[in-house]
PDB file of C-alpha atoms in Angstrom:
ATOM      1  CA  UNK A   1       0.000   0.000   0.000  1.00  0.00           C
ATOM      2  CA  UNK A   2       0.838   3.591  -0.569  1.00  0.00           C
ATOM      3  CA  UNK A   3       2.953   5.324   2.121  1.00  0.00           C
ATOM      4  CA  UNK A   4       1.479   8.250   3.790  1.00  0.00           C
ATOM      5  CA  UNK A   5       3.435  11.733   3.571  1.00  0.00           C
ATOM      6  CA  UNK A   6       4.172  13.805   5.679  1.00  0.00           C
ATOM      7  CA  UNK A   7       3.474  17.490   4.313  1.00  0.00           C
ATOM      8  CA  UNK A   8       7.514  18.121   3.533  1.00  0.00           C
ATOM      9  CA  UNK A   9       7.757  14.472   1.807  1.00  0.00           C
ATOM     10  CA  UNK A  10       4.750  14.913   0.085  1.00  0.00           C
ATOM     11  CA  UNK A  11       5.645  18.437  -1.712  1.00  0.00           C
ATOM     12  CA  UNK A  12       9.483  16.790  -2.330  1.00  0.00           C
ATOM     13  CA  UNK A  13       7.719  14.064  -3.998  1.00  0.00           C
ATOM     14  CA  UNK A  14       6.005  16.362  -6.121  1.00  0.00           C
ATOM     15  CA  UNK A  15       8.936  18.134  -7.118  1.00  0.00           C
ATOM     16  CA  UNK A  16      10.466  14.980  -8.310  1.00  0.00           C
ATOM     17  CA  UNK A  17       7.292  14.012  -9.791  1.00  0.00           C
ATOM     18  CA  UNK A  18       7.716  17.446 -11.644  1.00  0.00           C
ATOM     19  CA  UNK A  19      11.415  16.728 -12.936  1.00  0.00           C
ATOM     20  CA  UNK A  20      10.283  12.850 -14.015  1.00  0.00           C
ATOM     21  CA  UNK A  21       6.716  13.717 -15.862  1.00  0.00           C
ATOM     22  CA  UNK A  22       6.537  17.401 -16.369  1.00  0.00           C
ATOM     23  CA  UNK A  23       3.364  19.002 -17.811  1.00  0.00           C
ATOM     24  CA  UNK A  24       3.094  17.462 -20.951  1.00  0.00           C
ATOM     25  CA  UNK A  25       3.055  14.014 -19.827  1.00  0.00           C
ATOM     26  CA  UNK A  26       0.774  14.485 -16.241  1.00  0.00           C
ATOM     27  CA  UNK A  27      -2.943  14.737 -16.288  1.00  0.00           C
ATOM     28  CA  UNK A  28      -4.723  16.114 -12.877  1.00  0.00           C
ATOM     29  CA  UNK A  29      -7.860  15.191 -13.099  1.00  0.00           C
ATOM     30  CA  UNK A  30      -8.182  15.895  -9.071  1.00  0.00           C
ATOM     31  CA  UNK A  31      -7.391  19.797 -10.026  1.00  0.00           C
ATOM     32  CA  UNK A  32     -10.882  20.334 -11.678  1.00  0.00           C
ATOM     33  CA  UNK A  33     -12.584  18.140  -9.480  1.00  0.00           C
ATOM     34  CA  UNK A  34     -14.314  16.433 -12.711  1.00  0.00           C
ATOM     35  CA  UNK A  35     -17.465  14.073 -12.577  1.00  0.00           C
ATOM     36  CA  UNK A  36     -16.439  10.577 -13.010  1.00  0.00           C
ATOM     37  CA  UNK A  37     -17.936  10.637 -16.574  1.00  0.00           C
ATOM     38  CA  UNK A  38     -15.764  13.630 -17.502  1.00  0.00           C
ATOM     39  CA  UNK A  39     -13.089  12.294 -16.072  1.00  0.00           C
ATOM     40  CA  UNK A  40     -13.198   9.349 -18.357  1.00  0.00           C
ATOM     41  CA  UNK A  41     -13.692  10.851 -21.348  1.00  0.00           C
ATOM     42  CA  UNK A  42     -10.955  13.933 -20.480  1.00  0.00           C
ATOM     43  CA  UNK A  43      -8.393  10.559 -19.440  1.00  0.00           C
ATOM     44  CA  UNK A  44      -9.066   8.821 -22.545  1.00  0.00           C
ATOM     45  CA  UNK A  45      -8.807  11.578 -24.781  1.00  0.00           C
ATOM     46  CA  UNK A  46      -5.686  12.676 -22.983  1.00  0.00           C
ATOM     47  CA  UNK A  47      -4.106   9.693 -23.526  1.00  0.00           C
ATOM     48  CA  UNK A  48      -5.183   8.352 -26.768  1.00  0.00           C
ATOM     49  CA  UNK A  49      -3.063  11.959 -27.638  1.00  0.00           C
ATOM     50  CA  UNK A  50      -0.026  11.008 -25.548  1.00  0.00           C
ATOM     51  CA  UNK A  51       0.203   7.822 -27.175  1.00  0.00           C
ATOM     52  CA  UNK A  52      -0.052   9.507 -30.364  1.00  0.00           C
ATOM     53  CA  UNK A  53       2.556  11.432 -29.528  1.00  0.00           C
ATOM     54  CA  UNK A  54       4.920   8.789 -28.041  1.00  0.00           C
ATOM     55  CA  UNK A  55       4.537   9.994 -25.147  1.00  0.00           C
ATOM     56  CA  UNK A  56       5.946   6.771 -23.664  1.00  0.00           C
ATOM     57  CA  UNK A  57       5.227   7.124 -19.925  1.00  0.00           C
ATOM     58  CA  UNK A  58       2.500   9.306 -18.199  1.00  0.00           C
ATOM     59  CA  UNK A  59       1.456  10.411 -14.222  1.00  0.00           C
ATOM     60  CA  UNK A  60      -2.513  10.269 -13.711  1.00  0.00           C
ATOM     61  CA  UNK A  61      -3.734  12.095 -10.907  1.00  0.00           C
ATOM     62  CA  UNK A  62      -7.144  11.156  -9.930  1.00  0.00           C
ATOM     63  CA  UNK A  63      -6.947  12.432  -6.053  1.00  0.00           C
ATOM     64  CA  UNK A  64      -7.541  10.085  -2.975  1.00  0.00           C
ATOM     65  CA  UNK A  65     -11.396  10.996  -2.763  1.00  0.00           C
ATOM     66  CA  UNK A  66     -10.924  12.453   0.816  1.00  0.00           C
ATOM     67  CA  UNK A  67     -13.874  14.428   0.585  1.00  0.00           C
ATOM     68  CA  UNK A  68     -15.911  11.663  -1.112  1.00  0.00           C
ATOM     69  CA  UNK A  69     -18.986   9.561   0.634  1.00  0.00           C
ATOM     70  CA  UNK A  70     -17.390   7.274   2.231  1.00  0.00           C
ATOM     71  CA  UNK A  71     -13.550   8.211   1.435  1.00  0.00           C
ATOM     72  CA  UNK A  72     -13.626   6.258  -2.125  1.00  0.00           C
ATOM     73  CA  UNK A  73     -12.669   8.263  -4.998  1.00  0.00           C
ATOM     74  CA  UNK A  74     -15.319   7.585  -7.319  1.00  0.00           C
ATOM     75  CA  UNK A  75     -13.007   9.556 -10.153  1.00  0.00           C
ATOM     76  CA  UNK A  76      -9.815   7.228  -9.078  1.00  0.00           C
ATOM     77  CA  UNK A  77     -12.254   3.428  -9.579  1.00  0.00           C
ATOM     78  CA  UNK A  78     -13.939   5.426 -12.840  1.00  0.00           C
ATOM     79  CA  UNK A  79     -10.287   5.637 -14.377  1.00  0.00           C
ATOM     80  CA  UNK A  80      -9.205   2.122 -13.245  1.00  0.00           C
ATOM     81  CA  UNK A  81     -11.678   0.844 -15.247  1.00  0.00           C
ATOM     82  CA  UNK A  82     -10.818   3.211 -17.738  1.00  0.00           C
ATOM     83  CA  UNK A  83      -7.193   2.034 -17.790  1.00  0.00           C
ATOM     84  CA  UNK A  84      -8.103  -1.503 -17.983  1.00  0.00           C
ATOM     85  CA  UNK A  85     -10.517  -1.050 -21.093  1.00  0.00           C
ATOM     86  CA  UNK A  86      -8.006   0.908 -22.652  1.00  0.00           C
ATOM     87  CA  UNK A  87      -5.291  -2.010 -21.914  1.00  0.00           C
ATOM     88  CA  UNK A  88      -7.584  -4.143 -23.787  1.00  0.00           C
ATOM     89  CA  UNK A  89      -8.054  -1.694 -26.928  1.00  0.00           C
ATOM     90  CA  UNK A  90      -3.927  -1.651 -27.805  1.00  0.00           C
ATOM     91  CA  UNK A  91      -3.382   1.862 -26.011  1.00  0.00           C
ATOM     92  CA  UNK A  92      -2.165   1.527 -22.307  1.00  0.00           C
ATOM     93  CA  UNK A  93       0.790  -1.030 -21.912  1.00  0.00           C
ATOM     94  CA  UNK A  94       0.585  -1.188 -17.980  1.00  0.00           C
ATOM     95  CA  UNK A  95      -0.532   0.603 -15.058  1.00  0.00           C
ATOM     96  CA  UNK A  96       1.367   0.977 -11.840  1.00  0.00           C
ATOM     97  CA  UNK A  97      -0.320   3.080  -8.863  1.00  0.00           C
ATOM     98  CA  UNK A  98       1.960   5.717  -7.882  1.00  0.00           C
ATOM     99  CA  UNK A  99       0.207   6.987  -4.585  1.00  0.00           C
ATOM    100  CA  UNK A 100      -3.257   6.600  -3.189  1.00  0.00           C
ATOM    101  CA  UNK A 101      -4.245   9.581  -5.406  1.00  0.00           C
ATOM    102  CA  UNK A 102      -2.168   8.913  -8.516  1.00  0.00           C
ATOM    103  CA  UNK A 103      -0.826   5.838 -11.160  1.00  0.00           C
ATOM    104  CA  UNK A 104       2.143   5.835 -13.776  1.00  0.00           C
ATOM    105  CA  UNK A 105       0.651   4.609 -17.191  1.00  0.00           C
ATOM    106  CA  UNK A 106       3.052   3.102 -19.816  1.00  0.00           C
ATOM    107  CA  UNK A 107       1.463   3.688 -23.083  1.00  0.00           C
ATOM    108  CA  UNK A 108       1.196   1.068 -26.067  1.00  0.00           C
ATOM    109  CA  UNK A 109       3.312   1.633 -28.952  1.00  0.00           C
ATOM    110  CA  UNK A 110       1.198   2.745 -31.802  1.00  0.00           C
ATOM    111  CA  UNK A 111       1.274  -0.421 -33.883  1.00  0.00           C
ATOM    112  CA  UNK A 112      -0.569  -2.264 -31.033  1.00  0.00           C
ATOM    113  CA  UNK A 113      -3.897   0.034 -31.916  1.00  0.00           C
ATOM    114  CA  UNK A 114      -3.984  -2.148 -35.448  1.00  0.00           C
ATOM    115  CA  UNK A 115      -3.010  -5.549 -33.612  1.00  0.00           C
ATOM    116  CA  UNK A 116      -6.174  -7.040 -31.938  1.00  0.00           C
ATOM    117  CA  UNK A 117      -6.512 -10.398 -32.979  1.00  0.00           C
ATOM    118  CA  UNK A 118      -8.608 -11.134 -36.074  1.00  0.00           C
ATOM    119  CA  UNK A 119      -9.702 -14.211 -37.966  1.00  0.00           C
ATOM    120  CA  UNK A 120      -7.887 -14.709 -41.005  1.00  0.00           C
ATOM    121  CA  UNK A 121      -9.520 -15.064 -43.992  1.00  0.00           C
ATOM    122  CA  UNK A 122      -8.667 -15.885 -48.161  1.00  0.00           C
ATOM    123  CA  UNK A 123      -7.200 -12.887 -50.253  1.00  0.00           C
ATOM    124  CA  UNK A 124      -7.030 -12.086 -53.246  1.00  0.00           C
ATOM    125  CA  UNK A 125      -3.969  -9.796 -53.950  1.00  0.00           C
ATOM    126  CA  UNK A 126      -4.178  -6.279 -55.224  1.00  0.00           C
ATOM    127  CA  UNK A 127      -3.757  -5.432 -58.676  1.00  0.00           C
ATOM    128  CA  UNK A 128      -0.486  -3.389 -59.297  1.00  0.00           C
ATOM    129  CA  UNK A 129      -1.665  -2.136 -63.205  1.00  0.00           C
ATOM    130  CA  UNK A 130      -4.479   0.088 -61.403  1.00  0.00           C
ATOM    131  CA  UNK A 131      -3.980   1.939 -58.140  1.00  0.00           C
ATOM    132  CA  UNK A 132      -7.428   0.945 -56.248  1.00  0.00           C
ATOM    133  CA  UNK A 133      -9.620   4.157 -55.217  1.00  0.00           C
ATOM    134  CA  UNK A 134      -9.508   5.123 -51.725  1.00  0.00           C
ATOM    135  CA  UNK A 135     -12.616   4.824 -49.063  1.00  0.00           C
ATOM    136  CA  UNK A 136     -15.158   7.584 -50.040  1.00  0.00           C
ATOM    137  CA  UNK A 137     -14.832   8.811 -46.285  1.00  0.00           C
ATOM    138  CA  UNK A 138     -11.176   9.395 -46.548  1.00  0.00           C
ATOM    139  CA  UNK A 139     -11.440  11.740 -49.551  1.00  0.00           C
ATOM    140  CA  UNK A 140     -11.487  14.605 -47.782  1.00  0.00           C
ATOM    141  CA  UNK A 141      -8.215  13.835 -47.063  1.00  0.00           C
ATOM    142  CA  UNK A 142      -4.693  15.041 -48.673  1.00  0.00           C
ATOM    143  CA  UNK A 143      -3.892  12.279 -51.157  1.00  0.00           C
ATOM    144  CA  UNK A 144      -0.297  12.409 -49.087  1.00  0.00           C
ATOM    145  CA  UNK A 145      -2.237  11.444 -45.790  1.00  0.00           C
ATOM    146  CA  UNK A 146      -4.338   8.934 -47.546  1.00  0.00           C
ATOM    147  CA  UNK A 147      -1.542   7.014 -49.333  1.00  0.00           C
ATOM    148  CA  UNK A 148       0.418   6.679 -45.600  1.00  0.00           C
ATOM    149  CA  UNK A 149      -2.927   5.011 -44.461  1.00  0.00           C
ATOM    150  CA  UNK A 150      -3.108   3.029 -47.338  1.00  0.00           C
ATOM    151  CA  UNK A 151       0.616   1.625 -46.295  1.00  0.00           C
ATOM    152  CA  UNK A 152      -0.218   1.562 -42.679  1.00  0.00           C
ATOM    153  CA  UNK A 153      -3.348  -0.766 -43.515  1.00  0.00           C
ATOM    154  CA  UNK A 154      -1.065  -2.873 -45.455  1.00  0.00           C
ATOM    155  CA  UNK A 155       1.695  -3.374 -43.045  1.00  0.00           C
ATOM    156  CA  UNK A 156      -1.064  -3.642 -39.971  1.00  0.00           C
ATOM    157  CA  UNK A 157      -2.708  -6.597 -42.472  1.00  0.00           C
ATOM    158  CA  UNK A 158       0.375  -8.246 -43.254  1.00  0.00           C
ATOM    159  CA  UNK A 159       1.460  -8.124 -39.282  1.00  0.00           C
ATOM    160  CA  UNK A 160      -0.924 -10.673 -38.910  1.00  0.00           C
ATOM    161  CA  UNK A 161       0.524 -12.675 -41.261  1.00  0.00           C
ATOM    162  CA  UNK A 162      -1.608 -11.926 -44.027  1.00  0.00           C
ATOM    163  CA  UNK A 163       0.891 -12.796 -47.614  1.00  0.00           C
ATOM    164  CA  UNK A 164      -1.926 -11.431 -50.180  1.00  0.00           C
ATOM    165  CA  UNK A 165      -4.153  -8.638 -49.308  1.00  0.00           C
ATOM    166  CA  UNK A 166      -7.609  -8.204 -50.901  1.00  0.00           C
ATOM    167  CA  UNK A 167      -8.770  -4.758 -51.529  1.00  0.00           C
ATOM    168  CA  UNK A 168     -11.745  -4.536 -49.950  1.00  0.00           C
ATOM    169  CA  UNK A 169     -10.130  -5.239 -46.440  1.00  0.00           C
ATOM    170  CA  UNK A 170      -7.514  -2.498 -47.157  1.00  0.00           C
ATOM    171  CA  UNK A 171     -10.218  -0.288 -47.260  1.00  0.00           C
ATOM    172  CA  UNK A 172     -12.058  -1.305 -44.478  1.00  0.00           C
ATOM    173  CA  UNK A 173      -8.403  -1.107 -42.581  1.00  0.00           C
ATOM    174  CA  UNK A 174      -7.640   2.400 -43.566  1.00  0.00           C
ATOM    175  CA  UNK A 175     -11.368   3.461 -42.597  1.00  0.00           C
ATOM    176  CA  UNK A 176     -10.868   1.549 -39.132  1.00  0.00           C
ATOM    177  CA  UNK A 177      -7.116   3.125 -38.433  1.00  0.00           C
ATOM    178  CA  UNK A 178      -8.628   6.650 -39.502  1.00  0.00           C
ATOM    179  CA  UNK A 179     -10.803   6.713 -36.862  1.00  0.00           C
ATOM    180  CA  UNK A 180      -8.570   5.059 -34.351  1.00  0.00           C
ATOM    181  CA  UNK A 181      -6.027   7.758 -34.537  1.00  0.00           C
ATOM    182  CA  UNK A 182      -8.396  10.517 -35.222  1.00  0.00           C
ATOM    183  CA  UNK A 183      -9.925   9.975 -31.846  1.00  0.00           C
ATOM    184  CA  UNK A 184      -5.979  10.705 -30.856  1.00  0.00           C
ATOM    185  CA  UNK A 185      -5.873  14.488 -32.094  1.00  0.00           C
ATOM    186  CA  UNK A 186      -8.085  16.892 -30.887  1.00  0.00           C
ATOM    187  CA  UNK A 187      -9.523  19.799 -33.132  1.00  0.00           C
ATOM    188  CA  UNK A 188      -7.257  22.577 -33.704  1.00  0.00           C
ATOM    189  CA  UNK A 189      -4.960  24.435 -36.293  1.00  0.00           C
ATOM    190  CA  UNK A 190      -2.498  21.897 -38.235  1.00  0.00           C
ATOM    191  CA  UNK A 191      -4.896  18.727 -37.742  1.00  0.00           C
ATOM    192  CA  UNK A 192      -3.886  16.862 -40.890  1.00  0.00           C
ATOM    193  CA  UNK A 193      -0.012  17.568 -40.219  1.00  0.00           C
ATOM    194  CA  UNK A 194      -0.454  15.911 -36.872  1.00  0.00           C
ATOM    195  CA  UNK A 195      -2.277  13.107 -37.813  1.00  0.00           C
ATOM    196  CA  UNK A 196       0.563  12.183 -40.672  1.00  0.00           C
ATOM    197  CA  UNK A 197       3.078  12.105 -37.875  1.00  0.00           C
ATOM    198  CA  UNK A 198       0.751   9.681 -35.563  1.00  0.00           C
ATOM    199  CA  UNK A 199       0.700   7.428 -39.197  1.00  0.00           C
ATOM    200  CA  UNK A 200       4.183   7.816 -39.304  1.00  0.00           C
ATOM    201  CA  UNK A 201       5.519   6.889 -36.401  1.00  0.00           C
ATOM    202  CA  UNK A 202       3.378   3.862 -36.008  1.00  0.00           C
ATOM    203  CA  UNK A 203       4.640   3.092 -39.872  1.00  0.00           C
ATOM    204  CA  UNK A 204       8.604   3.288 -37.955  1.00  0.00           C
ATOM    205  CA  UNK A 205       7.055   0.860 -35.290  1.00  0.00           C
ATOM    206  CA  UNK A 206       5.957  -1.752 -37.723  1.00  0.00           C
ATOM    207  CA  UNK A 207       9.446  -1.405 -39.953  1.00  0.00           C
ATOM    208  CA  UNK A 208      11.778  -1.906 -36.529  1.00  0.00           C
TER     209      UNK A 208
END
């Protein structure tokens, strides 16, 4: 079990806490003093985005629930559940709890989004003379963006030990790691750019 602190080891733990995570890679949920839905979807969001980011390892803060009925932390139970679902889903590689009020998450590598098992199925292989067109909901896309899906689909396929691809699951690939990694970066200037890099770097992942 977590040690208690005194009020001078607690603040020295901070500060080391400080040097180790910094602001980019800690999320204090106990700051806001969220509902334990918003917490949830704030954590998940938040690290979906780390992980796109390679963030590698992250400090959660969900507070000890003090002040709670009963002295449970209905934020810090929401977000272990959270962190086990997410565990399952190919973006959280393990959880450790730091404190009472506070756990160390080592996120997935990318390529473990594309990895959950699937059944294996006959394919034909893709004809080389003519380029197959792209899913219809990708078109909004740059063609740049949608040809590094189109290479991350066929890497994630062949990761599974798939030796000739059919088209049609392509496709369906590239829709299903679109909105994987879309769910990683949030709305803002520059989205596009970012979400190239998130392709690219799990692309690195699958070629190391």
């Amino acid at each position: 079990m977590p040690i208690s602190r005194r009020p001078r080891d607690a603040g020295l733990h901070q500060a080391f806490d400080s040097v180790r995570f910094g602001p980019e890679r800690t999320l204090n949920l106990r700051a806001s003093l969220p509902t334990a839905d918003a917490a949830v979807i704030r954590a998940e969001s938040w690290l979906r985005e780390r992980q796109a980011l390679g963030a590698g390892e992250v400090l959660v803060i969900t507070g000890r629930g003090n002040s709670s009925p009963e002295g449970v932390s209905v934020v810090r139970e929401a977000v272990v559940k959270l962190l086990a679902s997410l565990r399952r889903r190919g973006v959280v590689a393990g959880t450790q709890e730091h404190t009472a009020g506070s756990f160390v998450v080592r996120l997935a590598p990318m390529r473990a989004l594309f990895e959950a098992p699937r059944r294996r199925r006959d394919r034909s292989t893709v004809s080389a003379r003519r380029p197959p067109a792209d899913p219809a909901g990708l078109r909004a896309l740059d063609a740049g963006t949608r040809a590094l899906l189109r290479r991350l689909a066929v890497q994630a396929l062949q990761g599974l030990g798939v030796r000739t691809i059919k088209e049609a699951y392509v496709a369906d690939e590239m829709e299903r790691q679109f909105s994987l990694l879309a769910a990683a970066i949030p709305d803002g200037p520059n989205r596009e750019a970012r979400l190239r890099v998130a392709v690219t770097r799990a692309l690195d992942e699958f070629d190391t």
